[in-house]
Amino acid sequence: MSDSWVTGSDRLEKAGLTQKDIKAIREGLEFGDGTVEKRLIRVKPYGSVASKIIK
């Protein structure tokens, strides 16, 4: 999940975020200041959840 994937194809706009939140995410990714964290969330067949931070 690259930064360009996150911000491409209007993904943030389609996610229903406010313009303020979209701007904050884009700026956080651009400056790499740690304010944005990308996570992969998987829900397993029996309901358990696994989360991994993607660098």
Coordinates of C-alpha atoms in Angstrom, one line a residue:
M1 CA 0.0 0.0 0.0
S2 CA 2.0 2.9 -1.3
D3 CA 1.2 6.5 -0.6
S4 CA 0.2 7.0 -4.2
W5 CA -2.2 4.1 -3.9
V6 CA -3.8 5.7 -0.8
T7 CA -4.2 9.1 -2.5
G8 CA -4.9 7.8 -6.0
S9 CA -8.2 7.1 -7.8
D10 CA -10.1 9.5 -5.4
R11 CA -9.9 6.8 -2.7
L12 CA -10.0 9.3 0.1
E13 CA -12.9 11.2 -1.4
K14 CA -14.8 8.0 -2.0
A15 CA -14.2 7.0 1.7
G16 CA -16.6 9.8 2.8
L17 CA -14.0 11.8 4.6
T18 CA -14.3 15.6 5.0
Q19 CA -12.0 17.8 3.0
K20 CA -10.2 18.8 6.2
D21 CA -9.4 15.1 6.9
I22 CA -8.3 14.5 3.3
K23 CA -6.0 17.4 3.5
A24 CA -4.6 16.2 6.8
I25 CA -3.9 12.7 5.5
R26 CA -2.3 14.0 2.3
E27 CA -0.1 16.4 4.3
G28 CA 0.8 13.7 6.8
L29 CA 1.9 11.3 4.0
E30 CA 3.8 14.1 2.2
F31 CA 5.8 15.2 5.2
G32 CA 6.2 11.8 6.8
D33 CA 5.8 13.2 10.2
G34 CA 4.1 10.2 11.8
T35 CA 0.6 11.6 11.9
V36 CA -0.6 9.1 9.3
E37 CA -0.4 5.3 9.9
K38 CA -1.3 2.8 7.2
R39 CA -2.7 -0.5 8.6
L40 CA -3.8 -3.8 7.0
I41 CA -6.8 -5.2 8.8
R42 CA -7.8 -8.8 8.2
V43 CA -11.0 -10.4 9.6
K44 CA -10.4 -14.2 9.8
P45 CA -13.2 -16.7 9.1
Y46 CA -14.1 -17.2 12.7
G47 CA -14.2 -13.5 13.5
S48 CA -10.8 -12.8 14.9
V49 CA -9.1 -9.7 13.7
A50 CA -5.4 -9.2 12.8
S51 CA -3.9 -5.8 12.3
K52 CA -0.5 -4.9 10.8
I53 CA 1.2 -1.5 10.4
I54 CA 2.4 -1.1 6.9
K55 CA 5.6 1.0 6.5

